[in-house]
Amino acid sequence: MSSTPIKILLVEDDELFRLGLQVRLQQEPGLEIIAETEDGETAIELVKEHPLDIVLLDVGLPGIGGIETCRQIKQQNPALPILILTSHSQKSLIFKLIEAGAQGYCLKGIAAEKLVLALRSVAAGASWWDETATKEIRSSVLAEPSPQTDNILKPSNPLTGREQEILSLLAAGKTNQEIAAALYIAPGTVRVHIHAILQKLEASDRTQAVMMALQKGLIKSDIIVND
């Protein structure tokens, strides 16, 4: 584990729940809550003021709400991972979060140990979707593509074999380091390939690239699981 702690912005409007999260997460070695707030507008400002590794964001915020907060944070800082924490698991919400740029999604009833694992994974560059979200994603992938998806995706497969391998490993939640080890290539080479994948699929981040590739059938739909 790195000696540098993972710097977290905690955004949660339920004061007692937020306090409980603070206490629990601060007990974990390698995790540090740099700032916390109860609304999205303040969260957007805090992202500008503090060096952060990840945002833990409640979706049911007052004011502009969690989805718009996520979208605006990603617009100003596309490389900053966002892990969503919410009590809702509707299909429509899941895909709104993906469109807004979230890298992960956990229900509020998740075990503390699994939340910590999700935080570490997403901060390291992986995606994290709970079992409910994974089932919805798979269901959507197996369903008929929507016109909106058809407009986003190009009709032919633009990816090389190596890029498809890397994208499949990304979909399985692997970090750059783990992908490099699995394919016996350098982590820098993995980053180059991921950059090429994002360019070819016209995706804003790796999570969107995975979703687009799954919809297009460029990689298998039975590999996204974090359980």
CSV table of C-alpha atoms in Angstrom, one decimal:
chain,number,residue,atom,x,y,z
A,1,MET,CA,0.0,0.0,0.0
A,2,SER,CA,1.2,3.5,-0.8
A,3,SER,CA,2.4,5.6,2.1
A,4,THR,CA,0.5,8.6,0.6
A,5,PRO,CA,-3.1,8.6,1.9
A,6,ILE,CA,-6.0,8.6,-0.5
A,7,LYS,CA,-7.5,12.1,-0.2
A,8,ILE,CA,-11.3,12.0,0.0
A,9,LEU,CA,-14.0,14.7,-0.4
A,10,LEU,CA,-17.1,13.5,1.4
A,11,VAL,CA,-20.4,14.9,0.2
A,12,GLU,CA,-23.5,13.8,2.2
A,13,ASP,CA,-26.5,15.8,3.4
A,14,ASP,CA,-27.5,13.5,6.2
A,15,GLU,CA,-25.4,14.8,9.1
A,16,LEU,CA,-25.5,11.7,11.3
A,17,PHE,CA,-24.7,9.4,8.3
A,18,ARG,CA,-21.9,11.7,7.2
A,19,LEU,CA,-20.4,11.7,10.7
A,20,GLY,CA,-20.6,8.0,10.9
A,21,LEU,CA,-18.8,7.7,7.5
A,22,GLN,CA,-16.1,10.2,8.7
A,23,VAL,CA,-15.4,8.2,11.9
A,24,ARG,CA,-15.3,4.8,10.0
A,25,LEU,CA,-13.2,6.0,7.1
A,26,GLN,CA,-10.7,7.9,9.2
A,27,GLN,CA,-10.0,4.6,11.1
A,28,GLU,CA,-8.7,3.1,7.8
A,29,PRO,CA,-5.0,3.4,7.2
A,30,GLY,CA,-4.3,5.1,3.9
A,31,LEU,CA,-7.6,7.0,3.8
A,32,GLU,CA,-7.9,10.7,4.7
A,33,ILE,CA,-11.0,12.9,4.5
A,34,ILE,CA,-9.7,16.2,3.3
A,35,ALA,CA,-13.0,18.0,3.3
A,36,GLU,CA,-16.7,17.3,3.7
A,37,THR,CA,-20.0,19.1,2.9
A,38,GLU,CA,-23.7,18.6,2.7
A,39,ASP,CA,-24.5,20.1,-0.7
A,40,GLY,CA,-23.3,20.0,-4.3
A,41,GLU,CA,-22.5,23.7,-4.8
A,42,THR,CA,-20.0,23.7,-1.9
A,43,ALA,CA,-18.6,20.4,-3.2
A,44,ILE,CA,-17.8,21.9,-6.6
A,45,GLU,CA,-15.9,24.8,-4.8
A,46,LEU,CA,-14.1,22.4,-2.5
A,47,VAL,CA,-12.8,20.4,-5.5
A,48,LYS,CA,-11.2,23.6,-6.7
A,49,GLU,CA,-9.6,24.3,-3.3
A,50,HIS,CA,-8.1,20.9,-2.3
A,51,PRO,CA,-5.9,18.3,-4.0
A,52,LEU,CA,-8.1,15.2,-4.0
A,53,ASP,CA,-7.9,11.6,-5.1
A,54,ILE,CA,-11.6,10.7,-5.0
A,55,VAL,CA,-15.1,12.2,-4.3
A,56,LEU,CA,-17.5,10.1,-2.3
A,57,LEU,CA,-20.8,11.6,-3.4
A,58,ASP,CA,-24.4,11.1,-2.1
A,59,VAL,CA,-26.8,11.3,-5.0
A,60,GLY,CA,-29.8,12.7,-3.0
A,61,LEU,CA,-28.3,16.2,-2.3
A,62,PRO,CA,-30.3,19.4,-1.8
A,63,GLY,CA,-29.9,22.2,-4.3
A,64,ILE,CA,-28.5,21.1,-7.7
A,65,GLY,CA,-28.6,17.4,-6.6
A,66,GLY,CA,-26.0,14.7,-6.8
A,67,ILE,CA,-26.2,14.0,-10.6
A,68,GLU,CA,-25.6,17.6,-11.6
A,69,THR,CA,-22.8,17.9,-8.9
A,70,CYS,CA,-21.1,14.8,-10.4
A,71,ARG,CA,-21.4,16.2,-13.9
A,72,GLN,CA,-20.0,19.6,-13.0
A,73,ILE,CA,-17.1,18.2,-11.0
A,74,LYS,CA,-16.2,15.9,-14.0
A,75,GLN,CA,-16.4,18.9,-16.3
A,76,GLN,CA,-13.9,20.9,-14.2
A,77,ASN,CA,-11.7,17.9,-13.3
A,78,PRO,CA,-12.3,14.9,-15.7
A,79,ALA,CA,-9.5,12.8,-14.1
A,80,LEU,CA,-11.0,13.0,-10.6
A,81,PRO,CA,-12.8,9.7,-9.8
A,82,ILE,CA,-16.3,9.9,-8.2
A,83,LEU,CA,-17.9,7.1,-6.2
A,84,ILE,CA,-21.6,7.4,-5.8
A,85,LEU,CA,-23.2,6.4,-2.5
A,86,THR,CA,-27.0,6.2,-2.4
A,87,SER,CA,-30.0,4.3,-1.1
A,88,HIS,CA,-31.6,4.1,-4.6
A,89,SER,CA,-30.8,1.5,-7.3
A,90,GLN,CA,-33.3,2.3,-10.2
A,91,LYS,CA,-32.1,1.5,-13.7
A,92,SER,CA,-32.7,5.1,-14.8
A,93,LEU,CA,-30.6,6.5,-12.0
A,94,ILE,CA,-27.7,4.1,-12.7
A,95,PHE,CA,-27.4,5.2,-16.3
A,96,LYS,CA,-27.8,8.9,-15.5
A,97,LEU,CA,-24.8,8.5,-13.1
A,98,ILE,CA,-22.8,6.8,-15.9
A,99,GLU,CA,-23.6,9.6,-18.3
A,100,ALA,CA,-22.6,12.1,-15.6
A,101,GLY,CA,-19.2,10.5,-15.4
A,102,ALA,CA,-19.3,8.5,-12.1
A,103,GLN,CA,-16.8,5.7,-11.9
A,104,GLY,CA,-18.6,3.8,-9.2
A,105,TYR,CA,-21.8,3.1,-7.4
A,106,CYS,CA,-22.6,1.6,-4.0
A,107,LEU,CA,-25.8,1.3,-2.0
A,108,LYS,CA,-25.8,2.9,1.5
A,109,GLY,CA,-26.4,-0.5,3.1
A,110,ILE,CA,-23.0,-1.8,1.8
A,111,ALA,CA,-20.6,-3.3,4.4
A,112,ALA,CA,-18.0,-0.9,5.6
A,113,GLU,CA,-15.2,-3.2,4.4
A,114,LYS,CA,-16.6,-3.3,0.9
A,115,LEU,CA,-17.1,0.5,0.8
A,116,VAL,CA,-13.4,0.9,1.7
A,117,LEU,CA,-12.5,-1.6,-1.1
A,118,ALA,CA,-14.6,0.3,-3.5
A,119,LEU,CA,-13.0,3.6,-2.5
A,120,ARG,CA,-9.5,2.2,-3.0
A,121,SER,CA,-10.4,0.5,-6.3
A,122,VAL,CA,-12.0,3.6,-7.8
A,123,ALA,CA,-9.2,5.9,-6.6
A,124,ALA,CA,-6.7,3.5,-8.3
A,125,GLY,CA,-8.5,3.9,-11.6
A,126,ALA,CA,-10.9,1.0,-11.6
A,127,SER,CA,-14.7,1.1,-11.9
A,128,TRP,CA,-17.0,-0.3,-9.2
A,129,TRP,CA,-20.6,-1.2,-9.6
A,130,ASP,CA,-22.6,-3.0,-6.9
A,131,GLU,CA,-24.5,-6.2,-7.8
A,132,THR,CA,-27.8,-4.5,-8.5
A,133,ALA,CA,-26.2,-2.0,-10.9
A,134,THR,CA,-24.2,-4.7,-12.6
A,135,LYS,CA,-27.4,-6.7,-13.3
A,136,GLU,CA,-29.0,-3.6,-14.8
A,137,ILE,CA,-26.0,-2.8,-16.9
A,138,ARG,CA,-25.9,-6.4,-18.2
A,139,SER,CA,-29.7,-6.3,-18.9
A,140,SER,CA,-29.3,-3.1,-20.9
A,141,VAL,CA,-26.3,-4.4,-22.8
A,142,LEU,CA,-28.3,-7.5,-23.8
A,143,ALA,CA,-31.3,-5.4,-24.8
A,144,GLU,CA,-31.7,-3.8,-28.1
A,145,PRO,CA,-29.4,-0.7,-28.4
A,146,SER,CA,-31.1,2.7,-28.1
A,147,PRO,CA,-31.0,5.2,-31.0
A,148,GLN,CA,-29.0,7.5,-28.6
A,149,THR,CA,-26.4,4.7,-28.3
A,150,ASP,CA,-26.3,4.1,-32.0
A,151,ASN,CA,-25.5,7.8,-32.5
A,152,ILE,CA,-22.6,7.6,-30.1
A,153,LEU,CA,-21.0,4.4,-31.4
A,154,LYS,CA,-19.4,4.0,-34.7
A,155,PRO,CA,-20.7,1.2,-37.0
A,156,SER,CA,-17.4,-0.7,-37.2
A,157,ASN,CA,-14.9,-2.0,-34.6
A,158,PRO,CA,-12.1,0.6,-34.4
A,159,LEU,CA,-10.2,-1.3,-31.7
A,160,THR,CA,-7.1,-3.5,-32.1
A,161,GLY,CA,-6.9,-6.9,-30.4
A,162,ARG,CA,-4.7,-5.6,-27.7
A,163,GLU,CA,-7.1,-2.6,-27.0
A,164,GLN,CA,-10.0,-5.1,-26.7
A,165,GLU,CA,-8.0,-7.1,-24.2
A,166,ILE,CA,-7.3,-4.0,-22.1
A,167,LEU,CA,-10.9,-2.8,-22.3
A,168,SER,CA,-12.1,-6.2,-21.1
A,169,LEU,CA,-9.8,-6.0,-18.1
A,170,LEU,CA,-10.9,-2.5,-17.4
A,171,ALA,CA,-14.5,-3.8,-17.5
A,172,ALA,CA,-13.5,-6.4,-14.9
A,173,GLY,CA,-12.4,-3.6,-12.6
A,174,LYS,CA,-8.6,-4.0,-13.0
A,175,THR,CA,-6.2,-1.2,-12.4
A,176,ASN,CA,-3.5,-0.1,-14.9
A,177,GLN,CA,-0.9,-2.0,-12.8
A,178,GLU,CA,-3.0,-5.2,-12.7
A,179,ILE,CA,-3.6,-5.0,-16.5
A,180,ALA,CA,0.1,-4.5,-17.1
A,181,ALA,CA,1.0,-7.6,-15.0
A,182,ALA,CA,-1.7,-9.7,-16.7
A,183,LEU,CA,-0.5,-8.8,-20.2
A,184,TYR,CA,3.2,-8.6,-19.4
A,185,ILE,CA,3.5,-5.0,-20.6
A,186,ALA,CA,4.6,-1.8,-18.9
A,187,PRO,CA,2.0,0.4,-17.0
A,188,GLY,CA,3.0,3.2,-19.3
A,189,THR,CA,2.0,1.1,-22.3
A,190,VAL,CA,-1.3,0.4,-20.7
A,191,ARG,CA,-1.9,4.2,-20.3
A,192,VAL,CA,-1.1,4.8,-24.0
A,193,HIS,CA,-3.5,2.1,-25.1
A,194,ILE,CA,-6.3,3.5,-22.8
A,195,HIS,CA,-5.7,6.9,-24.3
A,196,ALA,CA,-6.1,5.5,-27.7
A,197,ILE,CA,-9.3,3.6,-26.7
A,198,LEU,CA,-10.8,6.8,-25.4
A,199,GLN,CA,-9.9,8.6,-28.6
A,200,LYS,CA,-11.3,5.9,-30.8
A,201,LEU,CA,-14.6,5.5,-28.9
A,202,GLU,CA,-14.9,9.3,-28.3
A,203,ALA,CA,-15.4,8.5,-24.6
A,204,SER,CA,-14.7,11.0,-21.8
A,205,ASP,CA,-13.4,8.3,-19.4
A,206,ARG,CA,-12.7,4.6,-19.1
A,207,THR,CA,-16.1,3.9,-17.5
A,208,GLN,CA,-18.0,5.4,-20.5
A,209,ALA,CA,-15.6,3.5,-22.9
A,210,VAL,CA,-16.5,0.2,-21.2
A,211,MET,CA,-20.2,0.9,-21.4
A,212,MET,CA,-20.0,1.9,-25.1
A,213,ALA,CA,-17.9,-1.2,-25.9
A,214,LEU,CA,-20.3,-3.4,-24.2
A,215,GLN,CA,-23.3,-1.9,-26.0
A,216,LYS,CA,-21.4,-2.3,-29.3
A,217,GLY,CA,-20.4,-5.9,-28.6
A,218,LEU,CA,-16.7,-5.2,-28.7
A,219,ILE,CA,-16.2,-7.0,-25.4
A,220,LYS,CA,-18.2,-9.6,-23.5
A,221,SER,CA,-21.0,-8.6,-21.2
A,222,ASP,CA,-20.3,-11.2,-18.5
A,223,ILE,CA,-17.2,-9.7,-17.0
A,224,ILE,CA,-18.3,-6.6,-14.9
A,225,VAL,CA,-18.5,-7.9,-11.4
A,226,ASN,CA,-17.2,-6.5,-8.1
A,227,ASP,CA,-18.7,-9.0,-5.6
